[in-house]
CSV table of C-alpha atoms and ligand atoms in Angstrom, one decimal:
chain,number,residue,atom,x,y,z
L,1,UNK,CA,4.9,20.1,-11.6
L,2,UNK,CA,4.5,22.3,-8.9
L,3,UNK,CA,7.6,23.5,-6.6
L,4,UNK,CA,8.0,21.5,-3.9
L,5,UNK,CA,6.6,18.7,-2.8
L,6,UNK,CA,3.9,20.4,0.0
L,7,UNK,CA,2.5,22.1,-3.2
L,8,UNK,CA,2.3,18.7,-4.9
L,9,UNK,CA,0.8,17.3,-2.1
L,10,UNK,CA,-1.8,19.3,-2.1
L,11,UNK,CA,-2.5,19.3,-5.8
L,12,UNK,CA,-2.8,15.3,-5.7
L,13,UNK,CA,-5.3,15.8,-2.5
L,14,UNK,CA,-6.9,18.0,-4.4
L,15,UNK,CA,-7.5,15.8,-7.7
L,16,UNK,CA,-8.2,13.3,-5.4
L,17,UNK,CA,-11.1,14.8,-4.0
L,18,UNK,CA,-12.2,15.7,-7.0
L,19,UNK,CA,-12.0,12.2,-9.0
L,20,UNK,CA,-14.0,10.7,-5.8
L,21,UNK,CA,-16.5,13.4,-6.3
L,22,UNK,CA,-16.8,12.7,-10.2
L,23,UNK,CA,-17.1,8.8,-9.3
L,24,UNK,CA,-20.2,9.7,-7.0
L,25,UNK,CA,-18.1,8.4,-4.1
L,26,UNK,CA,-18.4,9.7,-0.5
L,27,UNK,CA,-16.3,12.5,0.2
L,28,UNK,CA,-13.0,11.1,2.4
L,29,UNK,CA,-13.4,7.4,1.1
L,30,UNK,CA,-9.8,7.5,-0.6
L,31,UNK,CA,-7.1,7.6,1.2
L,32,UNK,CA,-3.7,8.6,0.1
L,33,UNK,CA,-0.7,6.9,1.0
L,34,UNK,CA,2.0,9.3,0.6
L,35,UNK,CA,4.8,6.7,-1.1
L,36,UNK,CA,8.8,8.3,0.5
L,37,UNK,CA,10.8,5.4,-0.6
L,38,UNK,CA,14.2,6.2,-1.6
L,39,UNK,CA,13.2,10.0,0.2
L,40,UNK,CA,15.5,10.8,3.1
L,41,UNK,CA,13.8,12.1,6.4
L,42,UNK,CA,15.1,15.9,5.3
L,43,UNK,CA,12.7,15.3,2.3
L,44,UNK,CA,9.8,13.3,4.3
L,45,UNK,CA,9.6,15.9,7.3
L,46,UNK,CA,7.8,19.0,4.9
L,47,UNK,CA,5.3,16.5,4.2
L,48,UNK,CA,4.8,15.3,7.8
L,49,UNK,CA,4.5,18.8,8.6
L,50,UNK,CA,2.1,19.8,5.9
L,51,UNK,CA,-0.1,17.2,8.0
L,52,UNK,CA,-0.1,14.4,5.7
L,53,UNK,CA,0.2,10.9,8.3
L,54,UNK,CA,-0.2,7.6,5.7
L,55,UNK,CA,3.0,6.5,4.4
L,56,UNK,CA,4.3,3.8,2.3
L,57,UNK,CA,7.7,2.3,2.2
L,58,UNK,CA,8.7,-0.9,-0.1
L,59,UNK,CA,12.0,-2.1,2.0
L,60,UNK,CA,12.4,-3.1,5.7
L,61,UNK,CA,15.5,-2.1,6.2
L,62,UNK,CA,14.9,1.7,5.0
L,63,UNK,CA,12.2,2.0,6.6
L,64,UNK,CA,13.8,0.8,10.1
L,65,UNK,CA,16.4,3.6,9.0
L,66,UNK,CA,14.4,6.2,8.9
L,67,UNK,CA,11.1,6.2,10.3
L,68,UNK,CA,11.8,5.7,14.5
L,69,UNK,CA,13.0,9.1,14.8
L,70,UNK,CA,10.5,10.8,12.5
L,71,UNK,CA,7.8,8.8,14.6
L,72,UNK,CA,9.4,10.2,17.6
L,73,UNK,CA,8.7,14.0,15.8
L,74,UNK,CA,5.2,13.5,14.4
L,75,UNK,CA,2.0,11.4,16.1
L,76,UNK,CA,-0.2,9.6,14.4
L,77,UNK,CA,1.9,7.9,11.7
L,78,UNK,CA,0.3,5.1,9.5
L,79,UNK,CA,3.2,3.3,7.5
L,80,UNK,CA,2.1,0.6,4.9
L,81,UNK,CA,4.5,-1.4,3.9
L,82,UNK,CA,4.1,-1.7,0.1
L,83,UNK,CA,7.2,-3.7,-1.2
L,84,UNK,CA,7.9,-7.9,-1.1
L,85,UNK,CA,8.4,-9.2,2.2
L,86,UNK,CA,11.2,-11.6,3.1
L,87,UNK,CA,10.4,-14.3,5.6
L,88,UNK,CA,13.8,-13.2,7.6
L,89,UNK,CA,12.2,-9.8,7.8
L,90,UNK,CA,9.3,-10.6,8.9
L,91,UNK,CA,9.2,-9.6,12.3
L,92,UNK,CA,11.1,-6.1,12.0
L,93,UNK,CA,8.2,-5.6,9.6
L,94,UNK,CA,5.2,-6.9,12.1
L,95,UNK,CA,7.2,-4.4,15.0
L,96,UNK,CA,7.3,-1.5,12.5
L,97,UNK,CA,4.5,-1.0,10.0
L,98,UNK,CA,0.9,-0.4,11.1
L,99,UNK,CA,-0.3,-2.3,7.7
L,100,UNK,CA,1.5,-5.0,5.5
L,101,UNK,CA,-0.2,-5.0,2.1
L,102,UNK,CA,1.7,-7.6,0.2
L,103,UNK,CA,0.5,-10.9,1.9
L,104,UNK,CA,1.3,-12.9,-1.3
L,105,UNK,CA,2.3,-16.7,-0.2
L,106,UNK,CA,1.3,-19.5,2.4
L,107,UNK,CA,5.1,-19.2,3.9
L,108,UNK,CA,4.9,-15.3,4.7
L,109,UNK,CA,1.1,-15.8,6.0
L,110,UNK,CA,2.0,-18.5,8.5
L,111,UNK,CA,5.5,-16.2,9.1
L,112,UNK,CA,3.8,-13.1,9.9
L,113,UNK,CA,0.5,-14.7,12.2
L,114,UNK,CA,3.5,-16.5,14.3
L,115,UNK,CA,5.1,-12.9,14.8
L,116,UNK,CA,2.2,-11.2,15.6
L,117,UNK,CA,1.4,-13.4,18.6
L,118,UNK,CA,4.8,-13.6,19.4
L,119,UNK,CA,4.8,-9.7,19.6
L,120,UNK,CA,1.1,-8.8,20.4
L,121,UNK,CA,1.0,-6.5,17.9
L,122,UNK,CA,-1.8,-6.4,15.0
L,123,UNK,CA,-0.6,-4.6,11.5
L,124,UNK,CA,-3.3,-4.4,9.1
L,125,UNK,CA,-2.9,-6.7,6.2
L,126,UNK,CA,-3.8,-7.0,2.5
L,127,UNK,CA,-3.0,-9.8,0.1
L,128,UNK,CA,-1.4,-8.4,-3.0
L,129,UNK,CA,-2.8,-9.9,-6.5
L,130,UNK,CA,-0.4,-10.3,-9.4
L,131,UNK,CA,-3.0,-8.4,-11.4
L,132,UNK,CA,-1.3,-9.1,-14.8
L,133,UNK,CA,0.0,-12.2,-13.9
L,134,UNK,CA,3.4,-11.1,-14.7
L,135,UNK,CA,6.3,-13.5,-13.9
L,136,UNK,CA,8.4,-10.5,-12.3
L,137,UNK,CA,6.0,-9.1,-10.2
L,138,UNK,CA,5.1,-10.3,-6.5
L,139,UNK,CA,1.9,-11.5,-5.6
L,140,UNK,CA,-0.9,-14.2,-6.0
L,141,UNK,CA,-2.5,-14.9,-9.2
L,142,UNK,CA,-6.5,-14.1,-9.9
L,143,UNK,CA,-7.8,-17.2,-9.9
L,144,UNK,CA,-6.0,-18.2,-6.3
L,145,UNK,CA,-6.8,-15.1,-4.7
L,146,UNK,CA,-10.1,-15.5,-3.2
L,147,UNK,CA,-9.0,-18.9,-1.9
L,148,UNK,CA,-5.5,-17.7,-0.7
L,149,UNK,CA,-7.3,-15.0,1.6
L,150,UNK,CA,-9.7,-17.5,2.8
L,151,UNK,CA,-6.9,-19.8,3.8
L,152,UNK,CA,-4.7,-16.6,5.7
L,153,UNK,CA,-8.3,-16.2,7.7
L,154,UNK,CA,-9.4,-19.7,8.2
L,155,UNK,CA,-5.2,-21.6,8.3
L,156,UNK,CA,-3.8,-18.9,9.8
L,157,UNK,CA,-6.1,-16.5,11.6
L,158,UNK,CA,-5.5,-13.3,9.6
L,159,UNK,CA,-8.1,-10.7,9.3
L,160,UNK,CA,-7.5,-9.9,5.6
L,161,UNK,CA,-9.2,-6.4,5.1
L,162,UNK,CA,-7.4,-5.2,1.9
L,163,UNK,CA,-6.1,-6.1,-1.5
L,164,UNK,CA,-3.7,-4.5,-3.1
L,165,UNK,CA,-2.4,-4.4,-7.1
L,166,UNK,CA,0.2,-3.0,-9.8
L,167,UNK,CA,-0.8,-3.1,-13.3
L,168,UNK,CA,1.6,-3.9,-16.3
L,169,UNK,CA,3.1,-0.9,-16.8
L,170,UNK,CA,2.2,0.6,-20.9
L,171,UNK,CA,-1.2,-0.9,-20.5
L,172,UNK,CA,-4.9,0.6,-19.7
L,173,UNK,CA,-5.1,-0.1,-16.1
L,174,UNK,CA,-8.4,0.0,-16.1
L,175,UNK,CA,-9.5,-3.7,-16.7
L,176,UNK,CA,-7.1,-4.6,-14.5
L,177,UNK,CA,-8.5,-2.4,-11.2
L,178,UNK,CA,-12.2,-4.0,-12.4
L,179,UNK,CA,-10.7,-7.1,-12.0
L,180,UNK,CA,-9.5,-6.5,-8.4
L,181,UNK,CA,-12.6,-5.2,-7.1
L,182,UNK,CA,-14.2,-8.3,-8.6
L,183,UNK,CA,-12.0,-10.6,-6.8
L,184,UNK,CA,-12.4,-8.3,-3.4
L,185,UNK,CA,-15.8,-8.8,-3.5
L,186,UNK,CA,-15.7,-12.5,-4.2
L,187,UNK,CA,-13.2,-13.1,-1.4
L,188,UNK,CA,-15.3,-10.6,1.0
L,189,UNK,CA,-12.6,-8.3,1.7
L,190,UNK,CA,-13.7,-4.2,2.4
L,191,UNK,CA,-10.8,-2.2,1.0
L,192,UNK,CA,-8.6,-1.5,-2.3
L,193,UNK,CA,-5.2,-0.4,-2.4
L,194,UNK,CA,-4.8,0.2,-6.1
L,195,UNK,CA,-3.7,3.1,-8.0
L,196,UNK,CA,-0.5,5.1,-8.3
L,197,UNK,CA,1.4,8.8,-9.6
L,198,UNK,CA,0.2,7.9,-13.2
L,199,UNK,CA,-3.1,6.5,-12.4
L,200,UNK,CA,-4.6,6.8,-9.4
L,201,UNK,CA,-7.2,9.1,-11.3
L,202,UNK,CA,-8.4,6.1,-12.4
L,203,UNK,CA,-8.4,3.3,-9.7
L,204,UNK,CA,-11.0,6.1,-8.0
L,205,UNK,CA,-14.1,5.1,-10.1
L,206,UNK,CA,-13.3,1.6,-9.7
L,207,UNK,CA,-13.4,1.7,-5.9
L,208,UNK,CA,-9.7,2.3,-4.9
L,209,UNK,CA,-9.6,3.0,-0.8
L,210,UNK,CA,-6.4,4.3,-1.0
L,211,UNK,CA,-3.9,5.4,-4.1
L,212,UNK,CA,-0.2,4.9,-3.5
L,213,UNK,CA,1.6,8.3,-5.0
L,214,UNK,CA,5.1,8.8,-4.4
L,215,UNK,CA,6.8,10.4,-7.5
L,216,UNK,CA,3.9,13.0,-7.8
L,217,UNK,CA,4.5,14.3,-4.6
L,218,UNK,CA,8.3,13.7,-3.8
L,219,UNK,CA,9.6,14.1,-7.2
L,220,UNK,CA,11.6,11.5,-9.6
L,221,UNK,CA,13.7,8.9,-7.5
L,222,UNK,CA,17.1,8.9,-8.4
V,1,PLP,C1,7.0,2.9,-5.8
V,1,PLP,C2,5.6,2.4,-5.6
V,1,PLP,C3,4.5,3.2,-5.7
V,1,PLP,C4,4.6,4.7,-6.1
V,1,PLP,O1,4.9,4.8,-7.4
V,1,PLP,P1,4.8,6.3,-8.1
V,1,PLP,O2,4.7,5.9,-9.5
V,1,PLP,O3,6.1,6.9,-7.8
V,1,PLP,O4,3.6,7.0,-7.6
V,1,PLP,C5,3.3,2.6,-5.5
V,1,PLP,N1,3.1,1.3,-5.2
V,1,PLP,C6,4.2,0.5,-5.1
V,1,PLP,C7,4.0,-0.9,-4.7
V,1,PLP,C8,5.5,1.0,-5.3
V,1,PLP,O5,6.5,0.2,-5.2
């Protein structure tokens, strides 16, 4: 690993570029969502500075903490919030985050359209897919995501534009990012958010908008 984390930022953008070359994929189609969770704003602001705007955060609350003021510092900011949604927090995250991309039940759908007309304000949203079906992990199963995203648009008057996905963890991720861009084109929604520090390498060929990479650029979380 490189020395600090500007240099590792610019070593993932470069592999980046260079796995959405190797996938004959237009130049600039994969976006990266630089992933600061657990990072303090001392470590985030290098990265700000280094130009790098899309950020992901998985908790409300830490978010809140820390991203007003760095918003204040830096324009253009895009923060995605990657982590489970509570219903209770759902309209600090509607007031804070530019895109929600784990949409995963009927009960945070109708929460976050009622909050969005209550505010006026229009995050981005994806539905996230419990890719492995795996009883720990958030999100809606395969079979019931195509229908769950047509029920956000037609129930609840979400524009869907995204899913997003975590693989199990010790297994080829491969099949499993196939299988998302199989459901995204059977539900009819444009963009992928699939891929992380250990594999985002590999979510590229299989159509990945944007990779979410935080320890490969911030370091180990503590
Ligand atoms: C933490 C996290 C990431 C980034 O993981 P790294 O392995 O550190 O790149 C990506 N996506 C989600 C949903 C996360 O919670």
């Amino acid at each position: 690993m490189s020395a600090t984390a500007v240099d590792r930022l610019q070593e993932i953008r470069d592999r980046i570029r260079t796995a959405t070359s190797e996938a004959g994929r237009p130049a600039g189609s994969v976006e990266l969502v630089a992933v600061s969770k657990t990072f303090d704003a001392d470590a985030i602001r290098p990265v700000l500075e280094a130009g790098q705007r899309i950020f992901g955060e998985n908790r409300v609350q830490e978010a809140t903490g820390k991203w007003p003021a760095l918003r204040e510092a830096f324009d253009g900011v895009e923060l995605h919030l990657i982590g489970p949604l509570q219903s209770n927090k759902t309209a600090e995250a509607v007031a804070l985050f530019d895109v929600i991309e784990t949409v995963d039940r009927e009960k945070i759908a109708e929460a976050i359209a009622r909050e969005m007309a209550r505010q006026g304000r229009t995050p981005r949203l994806y539905v996230q897919v419990d890719i492995g079906e795996e009883a720990q992990k958030a999100g809606v199963p395969p079979r019931e995501a195509a229908a769950f995203v047509r029920r956000c648009r037609e129930e609840h008057g979400l524009a869907i534009e995204g899913l997003m996905c975590i693989p199990p963890v010790a297994e080829h991720p491969g099949p499993y990012f196939a299988l998302l861009q199989k459901i995204a084109a059977e539900a009819g929604v444009e963009r992928l958010s699939m891929g992380m520090s250990g594999d985002f390498e590999r979510a590229i060929p299989f159509g990945a908008t944007s990779v979410r990479v935080g320890s490969a650029i911030f370091g180990a979380r503590g």
